[in-house]
Amino acid sequence: MSNTQTLQNVHLFDARGVAKRFRHAAIFGALKSLQPGETMRFVNDHDPIPLLAQIRQTFGDAVSLEYLRREPGEVVLDFCVVG
């Protein structure tokens, strides 16, 4: 998370609690609901490399990505809507 980002603009999305068959739809729905300057803090049990490619293909540069934690069993990323 950038130093200028406030916690009130950060929305937690813990994918570990969403059934696997619904995850991608839920993630894309959550990203589409964000306004510029808002961040979705994404938590997962693995590094979602294919999902990241889909997000880049769908949103392009409108959504930035920053890894906060990248360890086996716990991956935390911030997706920030930049415009």
C-alpha positions as protocol buffer text, in pm:
chain_id: "A"
residue {
  index: 1
  type: MET
  ca { x: 0 y: 0 z: 0 }
}
residue {
  index: 2
  type: SER
  ca { x: 137 y: 341 z: -87 }
}
residue {
  index: 3
  type: ASN
  ca { x: 208 y: 588 z: 191 }
}
residue {
  index: 4
  type: THR
  ca { x: -61 y: 822 z: 58 }
}
residue {
  index: 5
  type: GLN
  ca { x: -333 y: 554 z: 53 }
}
residue {
  index: 6
  type: THR
  ca { x: -569 y: 579 z: 349 }
}
residue {
  index: 7
  type: LEU
  ca { x: -710 y: 269 z: 515 }
}
residue {
  index: 8
  type: GLN
  ca { x: -1066 y: 390 z: 460 }
}
residue {
  index: 9
  type: ASN
  ca { x: -1011 y: 342 z: 86 }
}
residue {
  index: 10
  type: VAL
  ca { x: -884 y: -16 z: 130 }
}
residue {
  index: 11
  type: HIS
  ca { x: -1144 y: -293 z: 107 }
}
residue {
  index: 12
  type: LEU
  ca { x: -1054 y: -647 z: 213 }
}
residue {
  index: 13
  type: PHE
  ca { x: -1135 y: -937 z: -18 }
}
residue {
  index: 14
  type: ASP
  ca { x: -1037 y: -1272 z: 134 }
}
residue {
  index: 15
  type: ALA
  ca { x: -1070 y: -1522 z: -149 }
}
residue {
  index: 16
  type: ARG
  ca { x: -1009 y: -1814 z: 88 }
}
residue {
  index: 17
  type: GLY
  ca { x: -1370 y: -1783 z: 208 }
}
residue {
  index: 18
  type: VAL
  ca { x: -1525 y: -1791 z: -141 }
}
residue {
  index: 19
  type: ALA
  ca { x: -1609 y: -2120 z: -312 }
}
residue {
  index: 20
  type: LYS
  ca { x: -1358 y: -2185 z: -593 }
}
residue {
  index: 21
  type: ARG
  ca { x: -1621 y: -2194 z: -866 }
}
residue {
  index: 22
  type: PHE
  ca { x: -1736 y: -1841 z: -772 }
}
residue {
  index: 23
  type: ARG
  ca { x: -1399 y: -1679 z: -702 }
}
residue {
  index: 24
  type: HIS
  ca { x: -1316 y: -1520 z: -1037 }
}
residue {
  index: 25
  type: ALA
  ca { x: -1667 y: -1379 z: -1083 }
}
residue {
  index: 26
  type: ALA
  ca { x: -1662 y: -1239 z: -729 }
}
residue {
  index: 27
  type: ILE
  ca { x: -1316 y: -1088 z: -773 }
}
residue {
  index: 28
  type: PHE
  ca { x: -1405 y: -920 z: -1103 }
}
residue {
  index: 29
  type: GLY
  ca { x: -1732 y: -793 z: -958 }
}
residue {
  index: 30
  type: ALA
  ca { x: -1548 y: -644 z: -661 }
}
residue {
  index: 31
  type: LEU
  ca { x: -1289 y: -477 z: -884 }
}
residue {
  index: 32
  type: LYS
  ca { x: -1559 y: -331 z: -1109 }
}
residue {
  index: 33
  type: SER
  ca { x: -1732 y: -178 z: -806 }
}
residue {
  index: 34
  type: LEU
  ca { x: -1424 y: 19 z: -697 }
}
residue {
  index: 35
  type: GLN
  ca { x: -1385 y: 389 z: -771 }
}
residue {
  index: 36
  type: PRO
  ca { x: -1056 y: 556 z: -869 }
}
residue {
  index: 37
  type: GLY
  ca { x: -833 y: 583 z: -562 }
}
residue {
  index: 38
  type: GLU
  ca { x: -988 y: 279 z: -392 }
}
residue {
  index: 39
  type: THR
  ca { x: -794 y: -39 z: -325 }
}
residue {
  index: 40
  type: MET
  ca { x: -899 y: -401 z: -291 }
}
residue {
  index: 41
  type: ARG
  ca { x: -667 y: -586 z: -54 }
}
residue {
  index: 42
  type: PHE
  ca { x: -676 y: -941 z: -186 }
}
residue {
  index: 43
  type: VAL
  ca { x: -584 y: -1238 z: 34 }
}
residue {
  index: 44
  type: ASN
  ca { x: -542 y: -1588 z: -107 }
}
residue {
  index: 45
  type: ASP
  ca { x: -375 y: -1919 z: -23 }
}
residue {
  index: 46
  type: HIS
  ca { x: -166 y: -1922 z: -344 }
}
residue {
  index: 47
  type: ASP
  ca { x: -19 y: -1683 z: -598 }
}
residue {
  index: 48
  type: PRO
  ca { x: -297 y: -1630 z: -855 }
}
residue {
  index: 49
  type: ILE
  ca { x: -77 y: -1588 z: -1165 }
}
residue {
  index: 50
  type: PRO
  ca { x: -350 y: -1677 z: -1424 }
}
residue {
  index: 51
  type: LEU
  ca { x: -597 y: -1444 z: -1248 }
}
residue {
  index: 52
  type: LEU
  ca { x: -345 y: -1159 z: -1261 }
}
residue {
  index: 53
  type: ALA
  ca { x: -312 y: -1204 z: -1638 }
}
residue {
  index: 54
  type: GLN
  ca { x: -693 y: -1194 z: -1673 }
}
residue {
  index: 55
  type: ILE
  ca { x: -712 y: -879 z: -1462 }
}
residue {
  index: 56
  type: ARG
  ca { x: -440 y: -710 z: -1671 }
}
residue {
  index: 57
  type: GLN
  ca { x: -620 y: -813 z: -1992 }
}
residue {
  index: 58
  type: THR
  ca { x: -957 y: -682 z: -1867 }
}
residue {
  index: 59
  type: PHE
  ca { x: -853 y: -364 z: -1686 }
}
residue {
  index: 60
  type: GLY
  ca { x: -518 y: -276 z: -1843 }
}
residue {
  index: 61
  type: ASP
  ca { x: -343 y: 10 z: -1666 }
}
residue {
  index: 62
  type: ALA
  ca { x: -662 y: 117 z: -1484 }
}
residue {
  index: 63
  type: VAL
  ca { x: -576 y: -126 z: -1202 }
}
residue {
  index: 64
  type: SER
  ca { x: -231 y: -136 z: -1045 }
}
residue {
  index: 65
  type: LEU
  ca { x: -98 y: -431 z: -848 }
}
residue {
  index: 66
  type: GLU
  ca { x: 134 y: -447 z: -550 }
}
residue {
  index: 67
  type: TYR
  ca { x: 237 y: -759 z: -359 }
}
residue {
  index: 68
  type: LEU
  ca { x: 234 y: -704 z: 18 }
}
residue {
  index: 69
  type: ARG
  ca { x: 308 y: -1067 z: 109 }
}
residue {
  index: 70
  type: ARG
  ca { x: 410 y: -1353 z: -118 }
}
residue {
  index: 71
  type: GLU
  ca { x: 467 y: -1664 z: 88 }
}
residue {
  index: 72
  type: PRO
  ca { x: 354 y: -2026 z: 54 }
}
residue {
  index: 73
  type: GLY
  ca { x: 3 y: -2047 z: 195 }
}
residue {
  index: 74
  type: GLU
  ca { x: -53 y: -1672 z: 210 }
}
residue {
  index: 75
  type: VAL
  ca { x: -45 y: -1416 z: -66 }
}
residue {
  index: 76
  type: VAL
  ca { x: -164 y: -1059 z: -9 }
}
residue {
  index: 77
  type: LEU
  ca { x: -197 y: -811 z: -295 }
}
residue {
  index: 78
  type: ASP
  ca { x: -334 y: -462 z: -330 }
}
residue {
  index: 79
  type: PHE
  ca { x: -530 y: -386 z: -646 }
}
residue {
  index: 80
  type: CYS
  ca { x: -565 y: -10 z: -676 }
}
residue {
  index: 81
  type: VAL
  ca { x: -798 y: 154 z: -925 }
}
residue {
  index: 82
  type: VAL
  ca { x: -598 y: 436 z: -1079 }
}
residue {
  index: 83
  type: GLY
  ca { x: -841 y: 560 z: -1339 }
}
